Short mmCIF file of C-alpha atoms in Angstrom, two decimals:
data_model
loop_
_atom_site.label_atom_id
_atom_site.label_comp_id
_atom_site.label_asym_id
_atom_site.label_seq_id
_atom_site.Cartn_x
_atom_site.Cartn_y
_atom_site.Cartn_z
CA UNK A 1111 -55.41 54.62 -12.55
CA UNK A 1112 -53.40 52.45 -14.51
CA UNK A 1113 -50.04 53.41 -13.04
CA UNK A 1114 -52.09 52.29 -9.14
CA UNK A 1115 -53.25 49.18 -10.98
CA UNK A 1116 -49.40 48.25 -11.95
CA UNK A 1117 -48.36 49.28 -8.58
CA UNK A 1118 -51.21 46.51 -7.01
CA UNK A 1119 -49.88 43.96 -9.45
CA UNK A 1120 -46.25 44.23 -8.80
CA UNK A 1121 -46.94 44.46 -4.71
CA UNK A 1122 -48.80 41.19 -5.16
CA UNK A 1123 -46.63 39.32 -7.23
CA UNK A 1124 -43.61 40.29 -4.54
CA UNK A 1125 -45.71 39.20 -1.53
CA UNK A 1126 -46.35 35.81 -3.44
CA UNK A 1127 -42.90 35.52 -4.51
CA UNK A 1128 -41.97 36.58 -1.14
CA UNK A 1129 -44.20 34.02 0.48
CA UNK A 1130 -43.25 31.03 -1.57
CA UNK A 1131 -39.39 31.66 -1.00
CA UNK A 1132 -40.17 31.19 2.92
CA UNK A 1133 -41.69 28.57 2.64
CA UNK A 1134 -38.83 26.76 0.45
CA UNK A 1135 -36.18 27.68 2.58
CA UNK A 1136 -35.55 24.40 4.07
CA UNK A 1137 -32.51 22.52 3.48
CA UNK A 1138 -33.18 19.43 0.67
CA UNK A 1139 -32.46 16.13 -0.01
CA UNK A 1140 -32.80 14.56 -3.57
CA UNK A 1141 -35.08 18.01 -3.91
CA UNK A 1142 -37.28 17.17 -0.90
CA UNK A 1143 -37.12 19.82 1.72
CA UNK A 1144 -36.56 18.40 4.85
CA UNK A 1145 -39.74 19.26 6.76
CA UNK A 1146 -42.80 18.09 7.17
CA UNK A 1147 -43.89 14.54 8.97
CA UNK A 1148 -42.12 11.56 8.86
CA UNK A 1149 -44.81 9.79 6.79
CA UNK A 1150 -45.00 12.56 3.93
CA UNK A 1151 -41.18 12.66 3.74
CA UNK A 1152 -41.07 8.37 3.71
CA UNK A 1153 -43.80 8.54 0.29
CA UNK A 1154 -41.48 11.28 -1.47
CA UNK A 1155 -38.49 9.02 -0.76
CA UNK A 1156 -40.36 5.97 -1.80
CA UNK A 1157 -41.27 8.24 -5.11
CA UNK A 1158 -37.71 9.07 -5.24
CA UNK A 1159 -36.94 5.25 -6.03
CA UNK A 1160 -36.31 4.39 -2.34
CA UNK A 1161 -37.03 1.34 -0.84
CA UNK A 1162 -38.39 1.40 2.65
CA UNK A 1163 -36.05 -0.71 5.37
CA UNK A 1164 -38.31 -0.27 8.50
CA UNK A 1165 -39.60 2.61 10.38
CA UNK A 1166 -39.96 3.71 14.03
CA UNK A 1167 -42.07 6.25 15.44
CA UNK A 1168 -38.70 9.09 15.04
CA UNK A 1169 -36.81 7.35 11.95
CA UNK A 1170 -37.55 5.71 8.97
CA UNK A 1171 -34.49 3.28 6.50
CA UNK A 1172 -34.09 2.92 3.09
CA UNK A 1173 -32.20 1.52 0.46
CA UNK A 1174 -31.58 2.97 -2.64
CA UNK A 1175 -28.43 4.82 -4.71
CA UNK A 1176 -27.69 8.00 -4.19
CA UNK A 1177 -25.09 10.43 -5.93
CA UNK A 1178 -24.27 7.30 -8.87
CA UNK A 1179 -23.62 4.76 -5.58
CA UNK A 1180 -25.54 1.85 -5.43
CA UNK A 1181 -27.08 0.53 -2.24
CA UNK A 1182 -27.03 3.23 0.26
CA UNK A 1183 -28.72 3.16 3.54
CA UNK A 1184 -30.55 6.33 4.14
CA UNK A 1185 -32.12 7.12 7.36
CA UNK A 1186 -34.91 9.93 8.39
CA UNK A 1187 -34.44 10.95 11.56
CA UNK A 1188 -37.46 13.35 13.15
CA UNK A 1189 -37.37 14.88 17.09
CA UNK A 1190 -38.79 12.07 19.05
CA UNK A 1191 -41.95 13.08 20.13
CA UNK A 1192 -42.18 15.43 17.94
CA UNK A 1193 -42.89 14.38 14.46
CA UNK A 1194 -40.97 16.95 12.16
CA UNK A 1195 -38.31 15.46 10.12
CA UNK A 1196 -34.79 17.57 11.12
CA UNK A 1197 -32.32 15.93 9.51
CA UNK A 1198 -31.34 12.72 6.99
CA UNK A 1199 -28.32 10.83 6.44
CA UNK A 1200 -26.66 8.30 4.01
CA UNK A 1201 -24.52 5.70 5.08
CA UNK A 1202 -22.52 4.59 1.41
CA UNK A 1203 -21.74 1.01 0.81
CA UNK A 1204 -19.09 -0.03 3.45
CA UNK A 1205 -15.85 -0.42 2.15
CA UNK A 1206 -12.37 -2.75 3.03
CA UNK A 1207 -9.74 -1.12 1.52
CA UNK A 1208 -8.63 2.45 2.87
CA UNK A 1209 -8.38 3.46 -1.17
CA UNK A 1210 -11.83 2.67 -1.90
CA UNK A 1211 -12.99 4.05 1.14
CA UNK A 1212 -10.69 7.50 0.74
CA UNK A 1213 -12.01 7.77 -3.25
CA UNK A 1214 -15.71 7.80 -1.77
CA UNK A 1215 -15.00 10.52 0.36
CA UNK A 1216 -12.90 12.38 -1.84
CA UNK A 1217 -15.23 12.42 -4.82
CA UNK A 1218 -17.87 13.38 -3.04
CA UNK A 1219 -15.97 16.14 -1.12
CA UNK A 1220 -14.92 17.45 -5.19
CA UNK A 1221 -18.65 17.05 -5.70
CA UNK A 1222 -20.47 18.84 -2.56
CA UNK A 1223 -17.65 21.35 -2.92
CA UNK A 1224 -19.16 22.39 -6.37
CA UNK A 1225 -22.20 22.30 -5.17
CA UNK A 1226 -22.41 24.40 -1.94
CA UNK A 1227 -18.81 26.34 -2.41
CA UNK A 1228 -15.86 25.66 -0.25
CA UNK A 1229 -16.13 23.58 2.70
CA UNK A 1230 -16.68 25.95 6.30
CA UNK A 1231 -14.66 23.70 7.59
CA UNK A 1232 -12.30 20.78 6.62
CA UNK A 1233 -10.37 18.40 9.21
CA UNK A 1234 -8.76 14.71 7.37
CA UNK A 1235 -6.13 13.34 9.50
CA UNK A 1236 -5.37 10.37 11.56
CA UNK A 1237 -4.52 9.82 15.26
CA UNK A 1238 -0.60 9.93 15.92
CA UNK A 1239 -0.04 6.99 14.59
CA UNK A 1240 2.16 6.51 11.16
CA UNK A 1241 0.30 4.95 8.51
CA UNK A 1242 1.80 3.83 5.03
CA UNK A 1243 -0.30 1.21 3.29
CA UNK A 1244 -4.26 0.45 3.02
CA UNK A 1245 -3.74 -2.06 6.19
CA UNK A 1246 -2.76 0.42 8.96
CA UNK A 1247 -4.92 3.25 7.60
CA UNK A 1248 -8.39 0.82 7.59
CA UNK A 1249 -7.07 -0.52 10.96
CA UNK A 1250 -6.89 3.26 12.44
CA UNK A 1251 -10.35 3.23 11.01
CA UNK A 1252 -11.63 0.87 12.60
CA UNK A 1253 -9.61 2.05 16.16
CA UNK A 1254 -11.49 5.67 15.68
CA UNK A 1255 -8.08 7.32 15.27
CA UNK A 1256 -9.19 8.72 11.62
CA UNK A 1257 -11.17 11.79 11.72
CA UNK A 1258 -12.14 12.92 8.16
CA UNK A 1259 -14.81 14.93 8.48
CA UNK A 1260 -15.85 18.05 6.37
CA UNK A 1261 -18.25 20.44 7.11
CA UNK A 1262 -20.69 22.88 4.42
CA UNK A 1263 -22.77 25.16 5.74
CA UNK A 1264 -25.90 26.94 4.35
CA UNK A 1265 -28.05 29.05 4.73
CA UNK A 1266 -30.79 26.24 4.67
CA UNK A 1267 -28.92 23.99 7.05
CA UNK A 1268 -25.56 21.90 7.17
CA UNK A 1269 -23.88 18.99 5.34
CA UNK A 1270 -21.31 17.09 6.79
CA UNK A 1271 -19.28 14.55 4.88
CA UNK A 1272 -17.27 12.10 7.18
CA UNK A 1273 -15.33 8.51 7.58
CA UNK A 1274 -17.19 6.31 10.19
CA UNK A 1275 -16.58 2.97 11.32
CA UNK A 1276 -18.78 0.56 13.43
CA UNK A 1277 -16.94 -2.92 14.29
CA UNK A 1278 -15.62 -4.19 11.00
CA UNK A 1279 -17.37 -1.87 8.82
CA UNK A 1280 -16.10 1.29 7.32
CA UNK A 1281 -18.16 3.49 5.18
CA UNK A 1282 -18.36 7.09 4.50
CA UNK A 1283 -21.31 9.28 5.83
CA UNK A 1284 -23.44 12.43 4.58
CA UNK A 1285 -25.92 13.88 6.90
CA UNK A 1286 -28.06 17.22 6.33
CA UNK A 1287 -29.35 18.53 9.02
CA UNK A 1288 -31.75 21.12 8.12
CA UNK A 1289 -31.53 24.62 10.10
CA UNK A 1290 -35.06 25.56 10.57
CA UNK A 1291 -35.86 22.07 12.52
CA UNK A 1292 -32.84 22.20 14.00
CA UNK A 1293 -33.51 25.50 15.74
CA UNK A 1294 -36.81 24.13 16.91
CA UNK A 1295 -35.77 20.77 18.13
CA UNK A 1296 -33.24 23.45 19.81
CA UNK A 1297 -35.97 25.68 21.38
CA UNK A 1298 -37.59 22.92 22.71
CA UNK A 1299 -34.44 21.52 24.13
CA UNK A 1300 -33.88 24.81 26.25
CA UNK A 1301 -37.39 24.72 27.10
CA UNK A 1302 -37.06 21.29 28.67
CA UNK A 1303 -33.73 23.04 30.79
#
């Protein structure tokens, strides 16, 4: 009897175990799982110390620091029509000198990389041209003709680390894109086909 008691015990604590690890298996983001609707994920982001920059019905800005950086924009982004948040990214303070904006990216490659493992995959080069001081690497920057962009994958979802540049800004980018949203804003995407 006692031996069919333990048994019960064990089975149930392995179903709830089981149970509560499904539901956690979305990707996270300052140890939010990215899921749920736009306006639950905006209040644990405004808990999180981030303040609100606007919303739209499929996105929602804020301003806060993230990973020891002050003033980074970080935007919710959620299927439109469909109000499930699927991915989030930060856009780091812009930067105008190609050293500044390489240390960003490379300290937080060291950092993701001891986080989540070895990158799945890595590209950091520029276009053909030759560069050999902070002036002609920003200005390939700015031309699009630097792609530095590295990649983590998960089993929760993807992180990608990359170098962007929008008129005369340059800033480096994270975005994690969670994989069980991602397969349904998928699904849905055949579905319209």
């Amino acid at each position: 009897m006692k031996t069919k008691l333990l048994m019960t015990v064990i089975l149930l604590l392995t179903i709830v175990s089981f149970a509560q690890s499904q539901t956690s298996q979305h990707l996270t983001f300052k140890g939010v799982p990215i899921d749920g609707t736009l306006d639950k994920f905006v209040s644990k982001m405004k808990q999180n110390g981030f303040k609100e920059g606007g919303s739209e019905p499929d996105f929602a800005s804020f301003e806060g620091d993230f990973a020891s950086y002050e003033g980074c924009n970080v935007v919710v982004s959620t299927l439109k029509g469909k109000d499930i948040v699927s991915y989030v990214t930060v856009n780091f303070p812009k930067q105008d000198a190609w050293s500044s904006l390489a240390s960003n990216y490379f300290n937080l490659k060291e950092l993701l990389t001891e986080k989540y493992g070895q990158p799945s995959k890595s590209v950091e080069k520029f276009g053909s041209f030759f560069q050999v001081d902070d002036g002609s690497k920003m200005q390939q920057v700015y031309l699009g003709n630097c792609k530095y962009v590295t990649t983590y994958e998960t089993e929760r979802g993807s992180i990608q680390l990359s170098i962007k540049s929008t008129n005369s800004n340059a800033f480096v980018m994270l975005t994690y894109s969670d994989k069980i949203n991602g397969n349904i804003i998928r699904t849905k995407a055949k579905d319209d086909l």
